[in-house]
Amino acid sequence: MRKALSLAKRGGRAVRPNPRVGAVLVKGGRILAAGYHSRFGGPHAEVKVLKKAGHLAKGATLYVTLEPCSVQGKTPPCVDEIIRRGVKRVVIGCLDLNPSTRSRAPKILKKAGLKIEVGILEKECRELNRDFFIWVTEARPYTTLKLALSLDGRIAARSGDSRWISGPKSRRFTHFLRSQSDAVLVGINTVLRDDPRLTVRMGYSNPDLKKIILDSRGRIPLSARVLKGRSAGKTVVATTAAAPSEKMKKVVGRGGNRIKVPSRGNRTSLKFLFRKLAREGIMRVLVEGGGEVAASLLADRLVDEVHFFIAPIILGGKAAVPAIGGRGVDKVKGAYCLTDVKVSRSGPDIHVQGCVGYR
């Protein structure tokens, strides 16, 4: 199963919106074949290893990180091929959390006379596809919040200047996070203040990365770098009815895209937006927006993972921009808590990462 997990990770972004899956076929204590799902629309891991093994698959044990598919999709159901090839036993890392298919494969395989084991390295197998499970169970993208902040919890000085709080190594890791995401999201204040390109650089690549701008009132400048060149076609401006229609026509005319989102107070409804993004196949979003965007996402329980880069600097003053804005929690016991916390050095910075728990 560890080998299957290692192989599954190679699938990366190429398999989305499918999950990452690895499989190993064993017989007589010897590995007959091993493989992984490598691209969306391509053969699944189980089918790959069965094809490699050929007639030797009969009587073998199949180790697979995720419950095999049991319905027709881009490819035929894997359970049919497993049965047809005469596999004797199937060891499954974790069940598919999709409500429409969960536990369906083990039932089909048991009925066909195969021996089934479920839950081998289950935590690791679930972790492998945490983004996929959020996408299928909550109908929204898996969301990572990244912030660079000072020792006193500020993401910009009182003038709004934030370049650069974190060091080169931390900024390079940000580009790695972008390379693993389907979209990067910022608020309009970040665009107005920094005019970012929101591209993937520093040795990483992701030409398909979409750029989501939260801009309820349509304040994005037509000269913004995200609306220039190839970036324009990947840029999505999420607005409310308060955005001037003539201005938004110009944005679209420059190649940008607009999503009209219901307002919630004077802001875009993030839950509505995230559901729409999920329907368009966006499974993983990286949020690099400011403190108010971060606060709104946390309040709506939309953040799944955080990466905070704490720089050894102090900005001071009430006017400096806090890392998390909004009203904040009323009491400490209502704080957002991290699980699976990892702390490491990132050049001169401290990198804190973890999963967000909501009480």
Short mmCIF file of C-alpha atoms in Angstrom, two decimals:
data_model
loop_
_atom_site.label_atom_id
_atom_site.label_comp_id
_atom_site.label_asym_id
_atom_site.label_seq_id
_atom_site.Cartn_x
_atom_site.Cartn_y
_atom_site.Cartn_z
CA MET A 1 0.00 0.00 0.00
CA ARG A 2 2.90 2.37 0.70
CA LYS A 3 4.20 1.73 -2.80
CA ALA A 4 0.72 2.37 -4.21
CA LEU A 5 0.55 5.66 -2.28
CA SER A 6 3.95 6.73 -3.56
CA LEU A 7 2.89 6.03 -7.14
CA ALA A 8 -0.47 7.78 -6.76
CA LYS A 9 1.22 11.08 -5.87
CA ARG A 10 2.74 11.19 -9.34
CA GLY A 11 -0.71 11.85 -10.80
CA GLY A 12 -0.64 15.41 -9.47
CA ARG A 13 -2.86 18.00 -11.12
CA ALA A 14 -3.05 16.07 -14.40
CA VAL A 15 -5.79 13.74 -13.11
CA ARG A 16 -8.22 16.43 -11.89
CA PRO A 17 -11.11 16.39 -11.40
CA ASN A 18 -10.49 12.70 -10.78
CA PRO A 19 -8.76 11.53 -7.57
CA ARG A 20 -5.12 10.42 -7.42
CA VAL A 21 -4.94 6.62 -7.28
CA GLY A 22 -2.13 4.08 -7.18
CA ALA A 23 -2.34 0.30 -7.47
CA VAL A 24 -0.03 -2.69 -6.96
CA LEU A 25 -0.77 -6.28 -8.02
CA VAL A 26 0.88 -9.02 -5.91
CA LYS A 27 1.00 -12.81 -6.24
CA GLY A 28 3.08 -15.29 -4.31
CA GLY A 29 4.85 -12.50 -2.45
CA ARG A 30 6.01 -10.94 -5.72
CA ILE A 31 4.89 -7.69 -7.35
CA LEU A 32 3.48 -8.47 -10.78
CA ALA A 33 2.69 -4.89 -11.80
CA ALA A 34 2.36 -1.39 -10.32
CA GLY A 35 0.92 1.83 -11.72
CA TYR A 36 -1.07 4.99 -11.14
CA HIS A 37 -3.75 7.14 -12.73
CA SER A 38 -1.71 9.63 -14.78
CA ARG A 39 -4.22 11.84 -16.62
CA PHE A 40 -7.91 12.72 -16.70
CA GLY A 41 -9.71 10.55 -19.25
CA GLY A 42 -6.88 8.01 -19.28
CA PRO A 43 -6.96 4.44 -17.93
CA HIS A 44 -7.31 4.09 -14.17
CA ALA A 45 -4.53 2.65 -12.01
CA GLU A 46 -6.29 -0.70 -11.50
CA VAL A 47 -6.83 -1.25 -15.22
CA LYS A 48 -3.21 -0.36 -15.97
CA VAL A 49 -1.74 -2.95 -13.61
CA LEU A 50 -4.19 -5.64 -14.68
CA LYS A 51 -3.30 -5.08 -18.31
CA LYS A 52 0.43 -5.23 -17.50
CA ALA A 53 0.02 -8.50 -15.60
CA GLY A 54 -2.15 -10.13 -18.24
CA HIS A 55 -3.16 -13.73 -17.44
CA LEU A 56 -0.98 -13.68 -14.29
CA ALA A 57 -3.61 -11.49 -12.59
CA LYS A 58 -5.77 -14.55 -11.96
CA GLY A 59 -5.61 -15.43 -8.26
CA ALA A 60 -3.58 -12.30 -7.37
CA THR A 61 -4.12 -9.63 -4.71
CA LEU A 62 -4.75 -6.06 -5.81
CA TYR A 63 -3.71 -3.22 -3.49
CA VAL A 64 -5.37 0.09 -4.38
CA THR A 65 -5.33 3.39 -2.49
CA LEU A 66 -8.99 4.24 -3.18
CA GLU A 67 -12.15 2.22 -3.63
CA PRO A 68 -12.27 1.18 -7.33
CA CYS A 69 -14.82 2.98 -9.50
CA SER A 70 -18.08 1.12 -9.97
CA VAL A 71 -19.93 3.31 -12.49
CA GLN A 72 -19.39 4.17 -16.14
CA GLY A 73 -17.53 7.45 -16.64
CA LYS A 74 -14.84 8.43 -19.14
CA THR A 75 -13.75 4.81 -18.79
CA PRO A 76 -15.63 1.57 -17.94
CA PRO A 77 -16.03 0.60 -14.24
CA CYS A 78 -12.81 -0.80 -12.77
CA VAL A 79 -14.76 -3.39 -10.74
CA ASP A 80 -15.81 -5.12 -13.95
CA GLU A 81 -12.20 -5.52 -15.10
CA ILE A 82 -11.08 -6.72 -11.65
CA ILE A 83 -13.71 -9.47 -11.69
CA ARG A 84 -13.06 -10.39 -15.33
CA ARG A 85 -9.32 -10.83 -14.73
CA GLY A 86 -9.91 -13.30 -11.90
CA VAL A 87 -8.35 -11.28 -9.05
CA LYS A 88 -8.80 -13.19 -5.78
CA ARG A 89 -8.43 -10.44 -3.17
CA VAL A 90 -8.64 -6.63 -3.12
CA VAL A 91 -7.07 -4.48 -0.39
CA ILE A 92 -8.47 -0.94 -0.36
CA GLY A 93 -6.80 2.01 1.37
CA CYS A 94 -9.95 4.08 1.88
CA LEU A 95 -13.50 4.28 0.61
CA ASP A 96 -14.65 6.86 -1.91
CA LEU A 97 -16.53 9.55 0.06
CA ASN A 98 -18.75 10.41 -2.90
CA PRO A 99 -22.25 9.79 -1.45
CA SER A 100 -23.49 8.26 -4.70
CA THR A 101 -20.80 5.57 -4.89
CA ARG A 102 -19.38 5.06 -1.38
CA SER A 103 -18.95 1.36 -0.46
CA ARG A 104 -20.54 0.28 -3.74
CA ALA A 105 -17.39 -1.37 -5.12
CA PRO A 106 -16.70 -3.61 -2.08
CA LYS A 107 -20.30 -4.89 -2.21
CA ILE A 108 -20.04 -5.70 -5.92
CA LEU A 109 -16.68 -7.43 -5.49
CA LYS A 110 -17.83 -9.44 -2.46
CA LYS A 111 -20.92 -10.58 -4.34
CA ALA A 112 -18.58 -11.82 -7.11
CA GLY A 113 -16.70 -13.93 -4.55
CA LEU A 114 -13.61 -11.78 -3.97
CA LYS A 115 -12.07 -11.23 -0.53
CA ILE A 116 -12.06 -7.56 0.48
CA GLU A 117 -10.09 -5.61 3.09
CA VAL A 118 -10.66 -1.90 3.69
CA GLY A 119 -8.76 0.66 5.77
CA ILE A 120 -5.07 -0.15 5.19
CA LEU A 121 -3.10 3.09 5.74
CA GLU A 122 -6.50 4.76 5.66
CA LYS A 123 -5.37 8.12 7.06
CA GLU A 124 -2.60 8.47 4.48
CA CYS A 125 -4.94 7.43 1.66
CA ARG A 126 -7.58 9.96 2.73
CA GLU A 127 -4.95 12.68 3.01
CA LEU A 128 -3.82 11.97 -0.54
CA ASN A 129 -7.22 13.03 -1.93
CA ARG A 130 -8.38 15.51 0.68
CA ASP A 131 -9.14 18.08 -2.05
CA PHE A 132 -11.19 15.59 -4.09
CA PHE A 133 -13.23 14.54 -1.05
CA ILE A 134 -14.09 18.17 -0.19
CA TRP A 135 -15.08 18.75 -3.82
CA VAL A 136 -17.47 15.77 -4.00
CA THR A 137 -18.96 16.00 -0.50
CA GLU A 138 -19.29 19.78 -0.06
CA ALA A 139 -19.58 20.87 -3.72
CA ARG A 140 -16.83 23.47 -3.37
CA PRO A 141 -13.08 23.70 -4.02
CA TYR A 142 -10.53 22.68 -1.42
CA THR A 143 -9.18 26.02 -0.20
CA THR A 144 -5.69 26.91 0.99
CA LEU A 145 -5.00 30.26 2.65
CA LYS A 146 -1.45 31.61 2.33
CA LEU A 147 -0.29 34.70 4.21
CA ALA A 148 3.07 36.37 4.81
CA LEU A 149 3.06 38.28 8.09
CA SER A 150 5.30 40.06 10.54
CA LEU A 151 6.01 38.91 14.10
CA ASP A 152 3.25 41.23 15.29
CA GLY A 153 0.71 39.71 12.89
CA ARG A 154 0.67 42.36 10.14
CA ILE A 155 0.57 41.75 6.39
CA ALA A 156 1.28 45.35 5.34
CA ALA A 157 2.65 48.55 6.83
CA ARG A 158 0.36 51.51 7.53
CA SER A 159 0.98 52.83 3.99
CA GLY A 160 -0.22 49.51 2.55
CA ASP A 161 3.28 48.49 1.49
CA SER A 162 3.89 44.73 1.76
CA ARG A 163 6.93 44.10 -0.49
CA TRP A 164 8.51 42.05 0.70
CA ILE A 165 7.53 40.77 4.13
CA SER A 166 8.61 37.19 3.47
CA GLY A 167 11.99 36.09 2.12
CA PRO A 168 12.87 34.61 -1.31
CA LYS A 169 12.50 30.99 -0.17
CA SER A 170 8.99 31.61 1.15
CA ARG A 171 8.00 33.43 -2.02
CA ARG A 172 9.28 30.52 -4.10
CA PHE A 173 7.10 28.15 -2.06
CA THR A 174 4.12 30.37 -2.94
CA HIS A 175 4.80 29.66 -6.61
CA PHE A 176 4.90 25.96 -5.81
CA LEU A 177 1.44 26.31 -4.19
CA ARG A 178 0.18 28.11 -7.30
CA SER A 179 1.55 25.34 -9.48
CA GLN A 180 -0.55 22.81 -7.54
CA SER A 181 -3.78 24.85 -7.65
CA ASP A 182 -6.54 25.30 -10.20
CA ALA A 183 -7.08 28.94 -9.28
CA VAL A 184 -5.53 31.70 -7.19
CA LEU A 185 -7.90 34.15 -5.48
CA VAL A 186 -7.30 37.68 -4.21
CA GLY A 187 -9.45 40.64 -3.18
CA ILE A 188 -9.68 43.86 -5.17
CA ASN A 189 -7.60 45.73 -2.57
CA THR A 190 -4.64 43.48 -3.37
CA VAL A 191 -5.02 44.29 -7.07
CA LEU A 192 -5.30 48.04 -6.39
CA ARG A 193 -2.34 48.05 -4.01
CA ASP A 194 0.13 45.60 -5.58
CA ASP A 195 -1.07 45.11 -9.21
CA PRO A 196 0.10 41.46 -9.13
CA ARG A 197 0.44 39.23 -12.19
CA LEU A 198 -0.64 36.13 -10.25
CA THR A 199 1.36 33.89 -12.57
CA VAL A 200 3.52 30.87 -11.75
CA ARG A 201 7.25 31.51 -11.85
CA MET A 202 10.47 30.71 -9.96
CA GLY A 203 11.00 27.36 -11.66
CA TYR A 204 7.38 26.17 -11.50
CA SER A 205 4.69 26.08 -14.17
CA ASN A 206 0.90 25.99 -14.40
CA PRO A 207 -0.39 27.55 -17.65
CA ASP A 208 -3.99 26.67 -16.75
CA LEU A 209 -4.08 28.63 -13.48
CA LYS A 210 -7.17 30.82 -13.24
CA LYS A 211 -7.09 34.14 -11.37
CA ILE A 212 -10.17 35.00 -9.34
CA ILE A 213 -10.60 38.64 -8.29
CA LEU A 214 -13.21 39.47 -5.63
CA ASP A 215 -14.49 42.85 -6.81
CA SER A 216 -18.07 43.46 -5.69
CA ARG A 217 -18.27 47.02 -7.10
CA GLY A 218 -16.20 46.56 -10.27
CA ARG A 219 -13.25 48.72 -9.24
CA ILE A 220 -10.60 46.75 -11.14
CA PRO A 221 -8.49 49.08 -13.32
CA LEU A 222 -8.51 48.26 -17.01
CA SER A 223 -4.74 48.70 -16.84
CA ALA A 224 -4.35 45.92 -14.23
CA ARG A 225 -1.68 43.38 -15.15
CA VAL A 226 -4.12 40.47 -14.72
CA LEU A 227 -6.06 41.92 -17.69
CA LYS A 228 -3.05 42.10 -20.00
CA GLY A 229 -1.70 39.57 -22.48
CA ARG A 230 -2.36 35.89 -21.90
CA SER A 231 -3.41 36.60 -18.31
CA ALA A 232 -6.66 38.22 -19.39
CA GLY A 233 -8.25 35.00 -20.62
CA LYS A 234 -7.52 33.28 -17.31
CA THR A 235 -8.86 36.13 -15.17
CA VAL A 236 -12.31 35.93 -13.59
CA VAL A 237 -13.75 39.01 -11.89
CA ALA A 238 -16.44 38.12 -9.34
CA THR A 239 -18.80 41.07 -8.95
CA THR A 240 -22.25 41.88 -7.61
CA ALA A 241 -25.03 43.87 -9.27
CA ALA A 242 -23.31 47.00 -7.87
CA ALA A 243 -20.56 46.77 -10.52
CA PRO A 244 -21.07 49.22 -13.43
CA SER A 245 -22.22 47.24 -16.47
CA GLU A 246 -20.33 49.44 -18.96
CA LYS A 247 -17.10 48.98 -17.02
CA MET A 248 -17.56 45.21 -16.90
CA LYS A 249 -18.21 45.11 -20.65
CA LYS A 250 -14.78 46.67 -21.10
CA VAL A 251 -13.24 44.07 -18.80
CA VAL A 252 -14.80 41.29 -20.88
CA GLY A 253 -13.72 43.11 -24.05
CA ARG A 254 -10.12 42.81 -22.90
CA GLY A 255 -10.50 39.04 -22.65
CA GLY A 256 -11.42 38.82 -18.98
CA ASN A 257 -14.37 36.89 -17.61
CA ARG A 258 -17.10 38.00 -15.24
CA ILE A 259 -19.08 36.01 -12.71
CA LYS A 260 -22.08 37.83 -11.29
CA VAL A 261 -22.52 36.78 -7.68
CA PRO A 262 -25.31 37.67 -5.23
CA SER A 263 -24.28 40.19 -2.61
CA ARG A 264 -24.03 39.45 1.06
CA GLY A 265 -24.07 42.79 2.79
CA ASN A 266 -21.77 44.83 0.56
CA ARG A 267 -19.62 41.82 -0.42
CA THR A 268 -19.81 38.94 -2.87
CA SER A 269 -21.37 35.75 -1.53
CA LEU A 270 -18.34 33.49 -1.20
CA LYS A 271 -20.38 30.32 -0.72
CA PHE A 272 -22.28 30.96 -3.97
CA LEU A 273 -19.03 31.74 -5.81
CA PHE A 274 -17.28 28.63 -4.53
CA ARG A 275 -20.18 26.38 -5.54
CA LYS A 276 -20.05 27.87 -9.03
CA LEU A 277 -16.28 27.38 -9.25
CA ALA A 278 -16.69 23.74 -8.21
CA ARG A 279 -19.28 23.17 -10.94
CA GLU A 280 -16.75 24.50 -13.45
CA GLY A 281 -14.24 21.86 -12.38
CA ILE A 282 -12.09 23.96 -10.07
CA MET A 283 -11.08 21.59 -7.28
CA ARG A 284 -8.30 23.50 -5.53
CA VAL A 285 -8.11 27.25 -4.80
CA LEU A 286 -5.15 29.13 -3.32
CA VAL A 287 -6.15 32.32 -1.51
CA GLU A 288 -3.54 35.08 -1.35
CA GLY A 289 -5.96 37.92 -0.65
CA GLY A 290 -5.72 40.31 2.27
CA GLY A 291 -6.96 40.21 5.84
CA GLU A 292 -10.61 40.94 5.05
CA VAL A 293 -10.80 38.19 2.43
CA ALA A 294 -9.17 35.77 4.88
CA ALA A 295 -11.62 36.74 7.63
CA SER A 296 -14.65 36.28 5.37
CA LEU A 297 -13.50 32.85 4.20
CA LEU A 298 -12.85 31.67 7.76
CA ALA A 299 -16.21 33.00 8.93
CA ASP A 300 -17.92 31.02 6.14
CA ARG A 301 -15.86 27.91 7.04
CA LEU A 302 -14.36 27.75 3.57
CA VAL A 303 -10.66 27.48 4.49
CA ASP A 304 -9.27 23.93 4.69
CA GLU A 305 -5.52 24.50 4.98
CA VAL A 306 -3.23 27.41 5.89
CA HIS A 307 0.37 28.32 5.16
CA PHE A 308 1.61 31.25 7.25
CA PHE A 309 5.11 32.61 6.66
CA ILE A 310 6.14 34.59 9.73
CA ALA A 311 8.98 36.98 8.99
CA PRO A 312 11.43 38.20 11.67
CA ILE A 313 10.26 41.80 11.40
CA ILE A 314 7.98 44.07 13.46
CA LEU A 315 5.75 46.64 11.72
CA GLY A 316 3.92 48.07 14.73
CA GLY A 317 1.12 50.60 14.90
CA LYS A 318 -2.66 50.32 14.80
CA ALA A 319 -2.77 51.41 11.16
CA ALA A 320 -0.69 48.47 9.93
CA VAL A 321 -2.86 45.87 8.19
CA PRO A 322 -3.73 42.83 10.36
CA ALA A 323 -3.28 39.34 8.92
CA ILE A 324 -6.92 38.45 9.67
CA GLY A 325 -9.44 41.29 9.60
CA GLY A 326 -13.16 41.24 10.30
CA ARG A 327 -14.65 41.25 13.78
CA GLY A 328 -12.73 38.25 15.03
CA VAL A 329 -14.03 35.68 17.49
CA ASP A 330 -15.73 36.72 20.74
CA LYS A 331 -13.82 34.32 22.98
CA VAL A 332 -10.64 32.26 22.79
CA LYS A 333 -12.62 29.03 22.90
CA GLY A 334 -14.22 30.06 19.61
CA ALA A 335 -10.85 30.38 17.85
CA TYR A 336 -10.11 28.57 14.59
CA CYS A 337 -7.78 25.70 15.48
CA LEU A 338 -5.14 23.97 13.37
CA THR A 339 -4.62 20.23 13.24
CA ASP A 340 -1.75 18.27 11.69
CA VAL A 341 0.47 21.28 12.35
CA LYS A 342 3.95 21.41 10.82
CA VAL A 343 6.50 24.09 11.67
CA SER A 344 9.71 24.59 9.68
CA ARG A 345 12.28 27.18 8.68
CA SER A 346 11.92 28.89 5.31
CA GLY A 347 15.08 30.93 4.99
CA PRO A 348 14.77 33.60 7.72
CA ASP A 349 11.00 32.97 8.03
CA ILE A 350 9.01 30.47 10.07
CA HIS A 351 6.61 28.40 7.98
CA VAL A 352 3.51 27.22 9.87
CA GLN A 353 1.09 24.96 8.05
CA GLY A 354 -1.93 22.93 9.12
CA CYS A 355 -5.54 22.00 8.50
CA VAL A 356 -8.26 24.27 9.84
CA GLY A 357 -10.74 22.94 12.39
CA TYR A 358 -14.07 24.62 13.08
CA ARG A 359 -15.89 24.36 16.40
#
